[in-house]
């Protein structure tokens, strides 16, 4: 059985049966008796004082049950939303923490800020009533321009708590060492980079439903959460004060998150809070326009970077200055993303001996910005891999050679970087070699010439990324200011008849845990995969766990499952020893059977399980009945997947259209449990990376603060025909510190791809004398650059 | 959406009667524009008159030198029609590139032309082929039909029943899609018909327009070389986050040349 379904097998996704036949159960699908429907009235202004809110006409509209405003929330002493990661600035002071009320009280700070909640008998009735609410706004000047956020006279978002829009001024590395290295440099490459702002666009919009049981005082909240236990913890401990044991959070089938569903949001908080006041269940599902406006956005950095090289082209030092957009309020993990998930990655795959980074976090009158697929690591990779390729172009050396020359040697692991992280393992040269082979790098110049004969500009680009994921070692997270542990839990619960429920604190919203985790347990315990059911997402049934993000589910959650499986085997051995009248020390476990070495005595695991539940012949004096084990696993380090992507583009100089014609990705994810699922994760990640590089851009109007890219009419999502068929490869350096030897694969594609694509675009346009192309390289942008290029595109 | 009364008449006459005398009745064909408008509460009709049940409105006929397409004919049916493919392949190809499969199976000729979205594809075909729009009150020439941004010659309660496209000797449509919506950011339909050469541009301006200078040059010499130096002024063109007016003006030239080359293939 294990060959077809065990570790390494391309097992088809168990969850697809229901997803592809329309029988998944999402929050919006929930049938709740006597349900009411919430609709949120939102600010049409980027910045305004609320002079008054008149709900009297709205209250008498048909179907209206209740209307709540910020004042009701304040009167009820509901806490504000929290930022769960305390970043200390360069003077050791904690970051500025302006209040984040669940509903605006007297000021709105971005278009979409929550102003009132209408609860009615139907969605349409709630919406009708919301239109009848009269809000008198005193519109104030707003700033949506990140680069200007700290300028004198720029409108402040939280003037009292965060003067000058500054949340923190943070640094890592020793500036003087870096300056000294630059003074000795033979060559310095400088670059200004804007990492464009992205809107996550999960297929399922955010949704929440809540029910209050008056008899028991228990609340149930269904939410599209990536981490239901963490959401409950935040709501209980900081926001609503409902004790954890009286609040059950269920995240059922969830249609994608990409980070945006990690956070604790206003709407789910309000829906939960109001359920007891209204006395009927409340449902809310975001409209797509609300998702655009209010899901936490991603990226949005303005960076200046400098790389110093010696005469042999070895990197001497890297200096990075970044302004990171936080939006109008600090979302749950916003502060950590541009610091500990970004600047600590700036060594990349290289031996750069000294690195200094300064990050200033800024408030603007825009939606909150937080983790989005890769979270900080795509930003870091984009800085490093852009500047390395630029240096290669300036020095007229092969970009692959320059990378190779500076790679951390394969025998140098574990490797301590100058920016806090210690890479546990890695072997970079074979990755780039494999990528170069798959991509036929040698044949590129002839492809370029052939493209030229068709009037196209062809370019090639590299991106060699490293990432730290598998979040994470709790002690380290704590030292860095993180407010939670980052271990994961698992429970393996056999039923008397031998089938098994695997409960995990991780959460699957596209990651295929129901398949991968079942493969692990099936392989390890030698039982058919059909007999394994993976359960997640319900705080009442699963052990406390941290959820899924940061490519942690397998490396941390899978490791917890392995630990629980070890306990099952250990207990089974004792039972089997009893049944076989043998000594425990002589019992071995192989392919689902306990055996006494050197004899033909055998007890199948199922028989041991049955004996544990029907303990008629069982060592009850020494052993508890039942077969139900749980485990908690806290990793000793992050995991460090690495890889190289090579992108080839063709540009039509007449229109500026960039076409990705070839894209190769070679990754080292350590051991691979299900190659099909891993390839799917890489495909999706690359597509999101191509989206960032060429298509996606969240644009706010600088005058009015309105979101101009607020629908699919204006926000360009990548589509299947925007990308070629990807060429993938992999190498394996097992992770030395987790039991499976695995690293994470969920974010890698999105981390590496933008630089690969943009380096290819730069390479294609270099013959025209174009030296800098901002992301996204849209047709308009590229065409304008070609128009003003020093050399014409003709020929 | 707001509440409205829904009607599904069986004949054009019933539809016209239903639309008459109501304070704000709207016809609906495929609903591909109307329904999103209602859902976003941008329109508040008292009545919606669904034309989907009227058999006489859908279908494609060849009448002499013309292809006559009923108002309720779906984009998919235009794209896959043997008659359209034989007589005016450029029109079939245009229809096959509107939106996505769902939109092509719901959206209609009449709805698209009546709506006159500045970025819609069909208006370019109607103008370039010098088609005739037949309505419940009479006939409109293509040049008189499209009046401005979302504005047409249609009067209150007047329905498009069919559009008659003259067969083209040569024709092609080349579209530069808006990267996000994939409507036309610039679409150019070039056609050589019995009434001469026409170049119609959609997406670039507030309403479909003709480029006389290109038409004159192509009438003399139907080749892309003949129009390579003709520039369209950017002054009245659209300007948004996807394309400046200058970029659109430039694209009109590129798309027109590509359309001529395609028409000559
Ligand atoms: C996702 C998406 C992508 C799209 N992409 C494209 C594209 O690439 N190119 C493109 O050209 N279009 C595109 N469209 C528009 C599509 O082609 C539809 O044809 C258009 O939306 C009109 O829809 P409809 O035919 O269903 O008409 P409806 O939505 O039913 O009606 C549209 C308007 O016309 C009126 N009307 C309808 N029928 C008549 C009639 N017979 N007489 C008079 N008035 C009438 C209605 O009252 C309404 O005001 C897209 C639409 C969507 C939703």
PDB file of C-alpha atoms in Angstrom, chain A residues 124 127-128 131 652 654-657 699 708-709 712-716 719 721-722 779-780 783-784, chain B residues 1-2 39 41 44 176 178-183 240-244 246-247 250-251 254-255 258:
ATOM      1  CA  UNK A 124     -30.547  43.346   0.871  1.00  0.00           C
ATOM      2  CA  UNK A 127     -27.915  47.177   2.605  1.00  0.00           C
ATOM      3  CA  UNK A 128     -31.084  49.217   2.073  1.00  0.00           C
ATOM      4  CA  UNK A 131     -28.080  53.613   2.553  1.00  0.00           C
ATOM      5  CA  UNK A 652       6.975  43.548 -28.119  1.00  0.00           C
ATOM      6  CA  UNK A 654       5.518  48.262 -30.463  1.00  0.00           C
ATOM      7  CA  UNK A 655       3.138  47.699 -27.576  1.00  0.00           C
ATOM      8  CA  UNK A 656       5.330  47.218 -24.509  1.00  0.00           C
ATOM      9  CA  UNK A 657       3.754  43.847 -23.790  1.00  0.00           C
ATOM     10  CA  UNK A 699      -3.313  52.089  -6.803  1.00  0.00           C
ATOM     11  CA  UNK A 708      -8.514  53.103  -8.189  1.00  0.00           C
ATOM     12  CA  UNK A 709      -7.788  49.399  -8.616  1.00  0.00           C
ATOM     13  CA  UNK A 712     -11.261  43.168 -11.521  1.00  0.00           C
ATOM     14  CA  UNK A 713     -11.945  45.832 -14.113  1.00  0.00           C
ATOM     15  CA  UNK A 714      -8.779  47.564 -12.938  1.00  0.00           C
ATOM     16  CA  UNK A 715      -6.790  45.170 -10.765  1.00  0.00           C
ATOM     17  CA  UNK A 716      -4.993  42.756 -13.049  1.00  0.00           C
ATOM     18  CA  UNK A 719      -4.590  34.317 -15.664  1.00  0.00           C
ATOM     19  CA  UNK A 721      -2.652  32.413 -20.407  1.00  0.00           C
ATOM     20  CA  UNK A 722      -0.254  34.904 -18.805  1.00  0.00           C
ATOM     21  CA  UNK A 779       2.611  47.439 -21.184  1.00  0.00           C
ATOM     22  CA  UNK A 780       2.151  51.170 -20.530  1.00  0.00           C
ATOM     23  CA  UNK A 783       6.230  51.298 -23.734  1.00  0.00           C
ATOM     24  CA  UNK A 784       6.938  54.640 -22.053  1.00  0.00           C
TER      25      UNK A 784
ATOM     26  CA  UNK B   1     -30.100  44.946  -5.817  1.00  0.00           C
ATOM     27  CA  UNK B   2     -33.287  46.927  -5.433  1.00  0.00           C
ATOM     28  CA  UNK B  39     -26.194  44.239  -8.012  1.00  0.00           C
ATOM     29  CA  UNK B  41     -27.177  49.354  -7.040  1.00  0.00           C
ATOM     30  CA  UNK B  44     -33.038  51.195  -9.988  1.00  0.00           C
ATOM     31  CA  UNK B 176      -5.275  45.341 -27.480  1.00  0.00           C
ATOM     32  CA  UNK B 178      -7.075  46.108 -21.156  1.00  0.00           C
ATOM     33  CA  UNK B 179      -4.756  43.963 -19.017  1.00  0.00           C
ATOM     34  CA  UNK B 180      -7.274  43.753 -16.157  1.00  0.00           C
ATOM     35  CA  UNK B 181     -10.739  43.649 -17.715  1.00  0.00           C
ATOM     36  CA  UNK B 182      -9.731  42.401 -21.158  1.00  0.00           C
ATOM     37  CA  UNK B 183     -12.262  44.676 -22.747  1.00  0.00           C
ATOM     38  CA  UNK B 240      -6.426  55.828 -16.989  1.00  0.00           C
ATOM     39  CA  UNK B 241      -4.073  53.712 -14.902  1.00  0.00           C
ATOM     40  CA  UNK B 242      -3.683  51.220 -17.759  1.00  0.00           C
ATOM     41  CA  UNK B 243      -3.020  53.595 -20.595  1.00  0.00           C
ATOM     42  CA  UNK B 244      -2.296  57.251 -21.154  1.00  0.00           C
ATOM     43  CA  UNK B 246      -0.620  59.095 -25.874  1.00  0.00           C
ATOM     44  CA  UNK B 247      -0.201  55.354 -25.432  1.00  0.00           C
ATOM     45  CA  UNK B 250       0.082  55.042 -30.481  1.00  0.00           C
ATOM     46  CA  UNK B 251      -1.736  51.721 -30.118  1.00  0.00           C
ATOM     47  CA  UNK B 254      -0.133  49.637 -34.245  1.00  0.00           C
ATOM     48  CA  UNK B 255      -3.473  47.830 -34.090  1.00  0.00           C
ATOM     49  CA  UNK B 258      -1.849  44.738 -37.692  1.00  0.00           C
TER      50      UNK B 258
END
